Short mmCIF file of C-alpha atoms and ligand atoms in Angstrom, two decimals:
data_model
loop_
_atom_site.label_atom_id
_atom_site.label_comp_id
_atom_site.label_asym_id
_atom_site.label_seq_id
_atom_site.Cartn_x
_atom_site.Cartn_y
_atom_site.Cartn_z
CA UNK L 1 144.67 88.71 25.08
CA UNK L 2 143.21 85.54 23.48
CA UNK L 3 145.70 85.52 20.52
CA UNK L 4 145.77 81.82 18.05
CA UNK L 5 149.11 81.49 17.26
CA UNK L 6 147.25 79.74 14.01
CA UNK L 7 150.63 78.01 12.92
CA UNK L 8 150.82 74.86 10.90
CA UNK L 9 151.07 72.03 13.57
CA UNK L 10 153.95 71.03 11.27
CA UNK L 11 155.81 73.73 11.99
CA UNK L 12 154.93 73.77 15.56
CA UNK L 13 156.23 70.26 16.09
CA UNK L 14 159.35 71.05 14.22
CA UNK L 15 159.96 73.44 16.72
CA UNK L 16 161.70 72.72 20.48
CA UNK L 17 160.14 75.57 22.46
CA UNK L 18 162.02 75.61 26.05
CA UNK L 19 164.60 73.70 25.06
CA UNK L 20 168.02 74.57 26.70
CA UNK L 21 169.92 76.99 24.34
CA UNK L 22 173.43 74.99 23.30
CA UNK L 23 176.40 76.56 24.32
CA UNK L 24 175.53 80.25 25.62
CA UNK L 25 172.85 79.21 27.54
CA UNK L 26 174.23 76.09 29.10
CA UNK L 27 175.02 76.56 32.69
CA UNK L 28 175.50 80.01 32.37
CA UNK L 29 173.30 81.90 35.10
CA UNK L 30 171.29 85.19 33.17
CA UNK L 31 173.50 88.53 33.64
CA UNK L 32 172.17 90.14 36.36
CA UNK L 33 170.29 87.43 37.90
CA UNK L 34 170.85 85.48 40.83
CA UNK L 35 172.57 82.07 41.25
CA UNK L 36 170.63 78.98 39.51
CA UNK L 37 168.86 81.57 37.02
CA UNK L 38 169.42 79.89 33.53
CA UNK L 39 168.81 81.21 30.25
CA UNK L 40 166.13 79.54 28.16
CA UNK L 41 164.65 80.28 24.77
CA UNK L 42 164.39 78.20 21.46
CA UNK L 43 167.22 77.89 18.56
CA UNK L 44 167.02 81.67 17.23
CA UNK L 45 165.26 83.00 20.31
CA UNK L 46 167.69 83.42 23.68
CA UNK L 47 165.87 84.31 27.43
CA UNK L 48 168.06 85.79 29.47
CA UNK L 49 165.25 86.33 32.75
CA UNK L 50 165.74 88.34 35.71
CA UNK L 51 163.07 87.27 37.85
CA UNK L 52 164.42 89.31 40.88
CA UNK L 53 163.61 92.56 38.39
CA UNK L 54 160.84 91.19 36.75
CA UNK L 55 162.43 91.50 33.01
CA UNK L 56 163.19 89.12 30.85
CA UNK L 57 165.88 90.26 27.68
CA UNK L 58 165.17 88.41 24.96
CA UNK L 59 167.99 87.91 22.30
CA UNK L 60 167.06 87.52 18.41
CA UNK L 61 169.70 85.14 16.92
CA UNK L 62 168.66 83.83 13.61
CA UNK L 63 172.08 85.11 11.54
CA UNK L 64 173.24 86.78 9.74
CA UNK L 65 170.51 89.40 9.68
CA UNK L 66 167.35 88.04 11.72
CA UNK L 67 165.62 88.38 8.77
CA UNK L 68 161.88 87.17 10.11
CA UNK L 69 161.52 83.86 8.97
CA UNK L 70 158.31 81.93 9.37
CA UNK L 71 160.47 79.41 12.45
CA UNK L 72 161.94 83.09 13.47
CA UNK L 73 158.37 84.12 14.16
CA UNK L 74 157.38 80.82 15.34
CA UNK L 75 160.04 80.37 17.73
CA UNK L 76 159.23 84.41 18.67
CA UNK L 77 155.99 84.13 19.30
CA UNK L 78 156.33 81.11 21.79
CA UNK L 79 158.85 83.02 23.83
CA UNK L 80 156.66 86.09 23.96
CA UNK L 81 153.63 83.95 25.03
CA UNK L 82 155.53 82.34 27.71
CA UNK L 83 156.55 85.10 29.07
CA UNK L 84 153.39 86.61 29.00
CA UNK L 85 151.82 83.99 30.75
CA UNK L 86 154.79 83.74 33.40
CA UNK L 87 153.24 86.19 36.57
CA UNK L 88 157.12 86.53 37.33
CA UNK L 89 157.68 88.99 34.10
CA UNK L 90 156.45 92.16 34.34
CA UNK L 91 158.77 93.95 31.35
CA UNK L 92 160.66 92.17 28.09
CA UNK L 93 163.60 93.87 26.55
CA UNK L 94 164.20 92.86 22.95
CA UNK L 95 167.60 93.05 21.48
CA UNK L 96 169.50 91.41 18.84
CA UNK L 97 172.60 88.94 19.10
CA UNK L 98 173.67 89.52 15.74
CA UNK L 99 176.02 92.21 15.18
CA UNK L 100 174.99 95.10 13.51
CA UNK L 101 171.61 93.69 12.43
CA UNK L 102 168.63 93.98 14.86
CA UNK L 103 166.24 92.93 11.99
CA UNK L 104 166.37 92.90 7.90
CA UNK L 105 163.09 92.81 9.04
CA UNK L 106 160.44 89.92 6.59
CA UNK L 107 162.01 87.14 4.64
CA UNK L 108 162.05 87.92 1.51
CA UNK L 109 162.61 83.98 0.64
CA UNK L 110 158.93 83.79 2.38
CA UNK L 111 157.36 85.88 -0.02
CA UNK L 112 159.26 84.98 -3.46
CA UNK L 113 158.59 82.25 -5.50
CA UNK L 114 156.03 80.90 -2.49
CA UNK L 115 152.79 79.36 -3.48
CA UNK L 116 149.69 81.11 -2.09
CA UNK L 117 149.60 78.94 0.92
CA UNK L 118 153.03 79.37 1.89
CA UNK L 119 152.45 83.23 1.65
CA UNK L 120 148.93 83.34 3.42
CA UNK L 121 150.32 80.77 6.60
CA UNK L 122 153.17 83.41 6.38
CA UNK L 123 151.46 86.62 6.60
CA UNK L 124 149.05 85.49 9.65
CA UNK L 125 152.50 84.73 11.46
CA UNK L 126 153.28 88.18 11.11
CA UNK L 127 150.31 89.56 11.92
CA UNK L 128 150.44 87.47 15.11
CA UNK L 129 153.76 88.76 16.42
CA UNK L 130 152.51 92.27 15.66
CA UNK L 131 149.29 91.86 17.48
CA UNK L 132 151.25 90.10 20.08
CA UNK L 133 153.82 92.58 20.56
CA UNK L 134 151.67 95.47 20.30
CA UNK L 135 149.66 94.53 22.74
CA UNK L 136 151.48 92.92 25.34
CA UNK L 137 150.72 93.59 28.83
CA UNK L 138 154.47 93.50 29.19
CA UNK L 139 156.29 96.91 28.81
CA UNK L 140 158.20 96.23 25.97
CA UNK L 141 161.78 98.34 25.53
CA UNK L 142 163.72 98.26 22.39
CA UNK L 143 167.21 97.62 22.46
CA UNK L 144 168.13 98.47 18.91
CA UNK L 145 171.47 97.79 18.22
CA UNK L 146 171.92 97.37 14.90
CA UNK L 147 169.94 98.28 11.39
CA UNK L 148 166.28 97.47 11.77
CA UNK L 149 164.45 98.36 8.18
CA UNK L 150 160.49 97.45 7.22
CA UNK L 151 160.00 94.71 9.43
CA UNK L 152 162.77 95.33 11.78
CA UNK L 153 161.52 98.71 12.31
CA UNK L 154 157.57 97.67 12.85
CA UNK L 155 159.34 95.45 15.27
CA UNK L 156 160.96 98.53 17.13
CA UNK L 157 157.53 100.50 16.51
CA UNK L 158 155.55 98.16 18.78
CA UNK L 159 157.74 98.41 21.34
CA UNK L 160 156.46 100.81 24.30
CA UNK L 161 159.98 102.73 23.77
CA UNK L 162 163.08 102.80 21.48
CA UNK L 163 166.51 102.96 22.30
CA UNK L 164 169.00 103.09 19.65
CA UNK L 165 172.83 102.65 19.42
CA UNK L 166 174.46 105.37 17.75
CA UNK L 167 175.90 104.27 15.05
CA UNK L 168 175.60 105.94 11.26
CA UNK L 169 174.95 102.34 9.89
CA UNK L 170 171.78 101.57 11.94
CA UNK L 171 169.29 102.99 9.91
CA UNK L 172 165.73 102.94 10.83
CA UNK L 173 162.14 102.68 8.81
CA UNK L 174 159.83 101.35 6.69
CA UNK L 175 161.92 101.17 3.04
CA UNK L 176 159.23 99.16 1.55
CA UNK L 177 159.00 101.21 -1.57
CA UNK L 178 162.38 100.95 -2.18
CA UNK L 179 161.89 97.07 -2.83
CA UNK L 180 159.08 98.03 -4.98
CA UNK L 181 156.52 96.86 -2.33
CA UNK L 182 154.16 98.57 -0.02
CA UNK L 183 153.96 99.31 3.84
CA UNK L 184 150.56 97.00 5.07
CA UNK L 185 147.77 99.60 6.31
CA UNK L 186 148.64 98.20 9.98
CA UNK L 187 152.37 99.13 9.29
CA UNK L 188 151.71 102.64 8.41
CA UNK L 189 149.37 102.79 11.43
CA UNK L 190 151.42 102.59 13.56
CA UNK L 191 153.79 104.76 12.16
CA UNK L 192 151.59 107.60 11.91
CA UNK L 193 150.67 107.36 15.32
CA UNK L 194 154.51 107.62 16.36
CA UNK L 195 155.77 110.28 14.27
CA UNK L 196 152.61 112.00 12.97
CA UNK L 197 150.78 112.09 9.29
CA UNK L 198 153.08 114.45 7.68
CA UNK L 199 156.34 112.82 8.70
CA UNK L 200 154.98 109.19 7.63
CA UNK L 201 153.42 110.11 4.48
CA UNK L 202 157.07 111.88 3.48
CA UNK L 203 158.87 108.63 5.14
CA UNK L 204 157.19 105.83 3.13
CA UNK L 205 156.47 107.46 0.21
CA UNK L 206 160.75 108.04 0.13
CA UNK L 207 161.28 104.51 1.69
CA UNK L 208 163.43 106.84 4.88
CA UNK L 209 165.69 104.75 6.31
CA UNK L 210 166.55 107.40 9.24
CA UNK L 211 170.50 107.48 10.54
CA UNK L 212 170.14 107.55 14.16
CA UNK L 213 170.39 111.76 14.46
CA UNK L 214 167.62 111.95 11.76
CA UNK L 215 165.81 109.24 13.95
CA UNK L 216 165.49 110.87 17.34
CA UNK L 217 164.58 114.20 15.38
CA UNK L 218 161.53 112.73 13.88
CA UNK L 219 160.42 110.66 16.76
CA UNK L 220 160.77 107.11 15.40
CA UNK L 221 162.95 106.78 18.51
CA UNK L 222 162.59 107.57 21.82
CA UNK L 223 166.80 107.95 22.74
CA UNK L 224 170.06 107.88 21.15
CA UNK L 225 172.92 106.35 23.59
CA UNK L 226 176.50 105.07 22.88
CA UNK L 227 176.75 101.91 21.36
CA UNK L 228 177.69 100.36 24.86
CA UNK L 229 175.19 102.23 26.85
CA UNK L 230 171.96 100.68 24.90
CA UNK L 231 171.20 97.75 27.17
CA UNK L 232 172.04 99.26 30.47
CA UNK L 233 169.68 102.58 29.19
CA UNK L 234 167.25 100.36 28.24
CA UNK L 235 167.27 98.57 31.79
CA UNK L 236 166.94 102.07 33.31
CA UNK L 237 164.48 103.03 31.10
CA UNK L 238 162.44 99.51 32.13
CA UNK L 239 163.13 100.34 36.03
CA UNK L 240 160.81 103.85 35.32
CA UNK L 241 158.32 102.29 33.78
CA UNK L 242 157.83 99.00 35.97
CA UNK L 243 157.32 101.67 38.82
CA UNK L 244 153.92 102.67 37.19
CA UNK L 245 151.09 100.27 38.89
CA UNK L 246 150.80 97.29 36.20
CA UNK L 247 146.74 97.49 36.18
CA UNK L 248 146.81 101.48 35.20
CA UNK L 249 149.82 100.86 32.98
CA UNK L 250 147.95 97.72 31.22
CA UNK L 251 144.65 99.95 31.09
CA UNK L 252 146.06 102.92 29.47
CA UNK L 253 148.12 101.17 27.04
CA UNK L 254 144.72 99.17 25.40
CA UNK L 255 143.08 102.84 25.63
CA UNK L 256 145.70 104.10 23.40
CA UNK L 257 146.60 101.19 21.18
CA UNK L 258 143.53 98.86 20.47
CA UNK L 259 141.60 101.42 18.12
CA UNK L 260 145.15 100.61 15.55
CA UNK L 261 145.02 96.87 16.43
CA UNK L 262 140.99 96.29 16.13
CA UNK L 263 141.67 97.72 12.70
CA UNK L 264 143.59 94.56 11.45
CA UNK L 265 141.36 92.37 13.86
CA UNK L 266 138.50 93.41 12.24
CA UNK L 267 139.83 91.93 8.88
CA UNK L 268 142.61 89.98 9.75
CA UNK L 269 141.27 87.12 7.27
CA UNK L 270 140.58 89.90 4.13
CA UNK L 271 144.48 91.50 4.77
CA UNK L 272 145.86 87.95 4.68
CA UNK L 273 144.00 87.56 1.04
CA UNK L 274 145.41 90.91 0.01
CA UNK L 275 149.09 89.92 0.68
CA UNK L 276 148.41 87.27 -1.04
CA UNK L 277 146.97 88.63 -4.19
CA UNK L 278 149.71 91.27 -3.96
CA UNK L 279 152.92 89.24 -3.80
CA UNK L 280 151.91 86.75 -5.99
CA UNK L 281 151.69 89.37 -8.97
CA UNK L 282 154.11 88.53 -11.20
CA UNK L 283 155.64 92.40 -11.29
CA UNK L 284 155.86 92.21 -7.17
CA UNK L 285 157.63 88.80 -7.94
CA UNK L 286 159.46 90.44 -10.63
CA UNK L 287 160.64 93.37 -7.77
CA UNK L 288 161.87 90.90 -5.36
CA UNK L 289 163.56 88.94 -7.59
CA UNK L 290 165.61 92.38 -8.50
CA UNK L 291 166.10 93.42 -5.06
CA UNK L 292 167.53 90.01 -4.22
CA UNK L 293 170.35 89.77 -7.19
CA UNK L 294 171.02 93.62 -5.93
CA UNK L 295 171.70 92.25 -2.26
CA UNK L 296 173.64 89.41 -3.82
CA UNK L 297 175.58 91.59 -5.71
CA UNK L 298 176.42 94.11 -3.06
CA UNK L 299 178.63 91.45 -1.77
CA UNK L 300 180.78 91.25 -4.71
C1 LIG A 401 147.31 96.04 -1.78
C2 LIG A 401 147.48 95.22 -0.54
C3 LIG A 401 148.87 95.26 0.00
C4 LIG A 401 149.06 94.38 1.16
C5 LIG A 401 150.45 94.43 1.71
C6 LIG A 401 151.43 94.13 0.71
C7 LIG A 401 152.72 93.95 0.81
C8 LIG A 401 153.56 94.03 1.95
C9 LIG A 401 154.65 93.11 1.69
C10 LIG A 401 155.74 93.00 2.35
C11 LIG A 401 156.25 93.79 3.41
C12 LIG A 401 157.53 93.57 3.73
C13 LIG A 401 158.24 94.25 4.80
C14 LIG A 401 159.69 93.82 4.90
O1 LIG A 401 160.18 93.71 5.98
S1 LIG A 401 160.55 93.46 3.48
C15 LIG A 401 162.24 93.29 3.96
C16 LIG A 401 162.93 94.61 3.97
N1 LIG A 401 164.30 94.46 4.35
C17 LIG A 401 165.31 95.04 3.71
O2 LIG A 401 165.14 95.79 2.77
C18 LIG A 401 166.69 94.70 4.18
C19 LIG A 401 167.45 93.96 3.16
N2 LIG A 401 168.77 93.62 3.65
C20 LIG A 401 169.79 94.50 3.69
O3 LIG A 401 169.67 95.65 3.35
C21 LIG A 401 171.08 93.99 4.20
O4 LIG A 401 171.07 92.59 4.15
C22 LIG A 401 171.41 94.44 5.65
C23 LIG A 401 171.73 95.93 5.66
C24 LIG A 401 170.26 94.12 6.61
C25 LIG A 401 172.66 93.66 6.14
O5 LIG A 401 173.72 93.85 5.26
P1 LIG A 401 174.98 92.86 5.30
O6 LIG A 401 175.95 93.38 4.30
O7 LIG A 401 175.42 92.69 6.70
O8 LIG A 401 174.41 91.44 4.88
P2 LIG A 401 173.98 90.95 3.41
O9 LIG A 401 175.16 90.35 2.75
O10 LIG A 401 173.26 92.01 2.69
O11 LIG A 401 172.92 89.83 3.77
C26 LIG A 401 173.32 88.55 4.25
C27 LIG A 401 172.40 87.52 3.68
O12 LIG A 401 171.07 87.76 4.17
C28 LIG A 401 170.16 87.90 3.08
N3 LIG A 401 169.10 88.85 3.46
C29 LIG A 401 169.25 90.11 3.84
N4 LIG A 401 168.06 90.65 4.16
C30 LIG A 401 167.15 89.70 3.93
C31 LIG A 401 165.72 89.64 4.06
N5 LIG A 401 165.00 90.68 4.50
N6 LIG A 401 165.11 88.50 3.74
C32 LIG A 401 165.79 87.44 3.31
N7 LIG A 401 167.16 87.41 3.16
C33 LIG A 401 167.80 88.55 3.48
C34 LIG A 401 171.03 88.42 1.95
O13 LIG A 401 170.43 88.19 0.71
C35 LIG A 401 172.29 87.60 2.15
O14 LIG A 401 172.01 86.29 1.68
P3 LIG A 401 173.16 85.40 1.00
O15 LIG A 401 173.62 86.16 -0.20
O16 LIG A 401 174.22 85.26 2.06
O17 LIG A 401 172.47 84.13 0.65
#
């Protein structure tokens, strides 16, 4: 997939893609691999690879709520491409290393009191981890252990399969009207064609943010494990899938999922205008601005 990651070179170059993670990483051989395996990643992004399996778990670490931050998605989309391009991977597992959280999904500080440039460099980064994600050769499990709203949940929806911790607090969906905004066409896509037109039209019309029982029911996940049982269920889960020949796998996956992505390809430059127009009106401003005081307040 020839994907431009379309970044400013700024922000590129701020970036140190493959450097050695401090701490954590230093030294310390990947769970589950063999001697000598080290993690890698980038600040907020942590590799743990198991070349012997063919996986790779990647780690989101940009506290305290991976919120998806234009050097978040930066820093993700580098991983994700060099693991893509590595012939040793065959399967990512995403996760989160923050606890509770595995995505407050966008960054609202992105979006609020941004000038248009800001906002259009930031919506094409988004787009490009969703494209990315979506349609990776990898398989891609979900290792959701913590709340993963709007963002968090598209996240989780691209994902070839969802496991989720069961915990009351880690609510799933696409809450968008709640903050006053909209779900993107490409968002609601996508969740149509996981839990069906009916469901989604109730969903993001109410903003659902589904408790993990109320999850599994409607389909937005795929299992519901103990909170200490996600990662080795989602290895499991990985081990099933990587026994499916790669080529057929590959092939059936575009057959399913490109009609959804050639949608946003097709006007990729006309949905990065319409963000724009949209969050620069002064009563979306005005709704972000009250959703952040609220999630100020909440803390007291
Ligand atoms: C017509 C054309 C239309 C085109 C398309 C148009 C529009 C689409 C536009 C946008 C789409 C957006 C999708 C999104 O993803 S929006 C983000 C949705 N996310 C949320 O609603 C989650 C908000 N966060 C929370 O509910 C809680 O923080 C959470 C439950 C995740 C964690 O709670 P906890 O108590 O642990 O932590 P907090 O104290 O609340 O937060 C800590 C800290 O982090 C800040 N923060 C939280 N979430 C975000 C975020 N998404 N972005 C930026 N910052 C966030 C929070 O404010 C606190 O900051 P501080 O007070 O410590 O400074």
């Amino acid at each position: 997939m020839a994907l431009t990651v379309g970044l400013r070179p700024l922000t590129r170059a701020l970036l140190r893609p493959w450097a050695r993670v401090p701490g954590a990483a230093l030294g310390r051989p990947a769970a589950g691999s063999g001697d000598g395996v080290r993690c890698f990643g980038s600040p907020r992004v942590l590799v743990e690879p198991d070349p012997a399996a063919g996986v790779a778990v990647m780690k989101m670490r940009n506290p305290p709520v991976n919120s998806l931050s234009l050097e978040f998605l930066t820093e993700l989309l580098i991983s994700l491409e060099k693991l893509e391009n590595d012939k040793t991977f065959r399967g990512i597992i995403i996760t989160s290393d923050c606890p509770g959280i595995f995505s407050a999904g966008l960054d609202l500080l992105e979006m609020y009191g941004r000038d248009p440039a800001h906002c259009a460099e930031y919506w094409k980064a988004v787009q490009e981890l969703w494209l990315r994600v979506y349609l990776s050769n990898l398989v891609v499990i979900g290792a959701i252990n913590g709340i993963s709203p709007a963002g968090g949940c598209l996240l989780s929806l691209s994902c070839d399969y969802r496991v989720l911790a069961n915990n009351p607090k880690y609510a799933i969906g696409l809450n968008e009207t709640l903050l006053g905004i909209i779900a993107p066409f490409w968002f609601k896509d996508v969740l149509v064609n996981t839990i069906g037109h009916r469901a989604a039209e109730r969903a993001l019309q109410l903003g659902f943010l589904f408790p993990p029982s109320d999850a599994l029911q409607v389909g937005i996940v795929d299992q519901v494990v103990p909170e200490d049982q996600v990662q080795s269920t989602a290895r499991s889960v990985m081990a099933q899938w990587l026994a499916i020949p790669d080529h057929a796998r590959q092939l059936t996956k575009n057959l399913v999922r490109k009609p959804t992505a050639d949608r946003l390809l097709q006007q990729r430059d006309a949905d990065i205008q319409n963000f724009v127009r949209f969050i620069s009106r002064d009563s979306i401003q005005k709704s972000l601005h009250v959703y952040l005081e609220k999630l100020k307040q909440k803390k007291g």
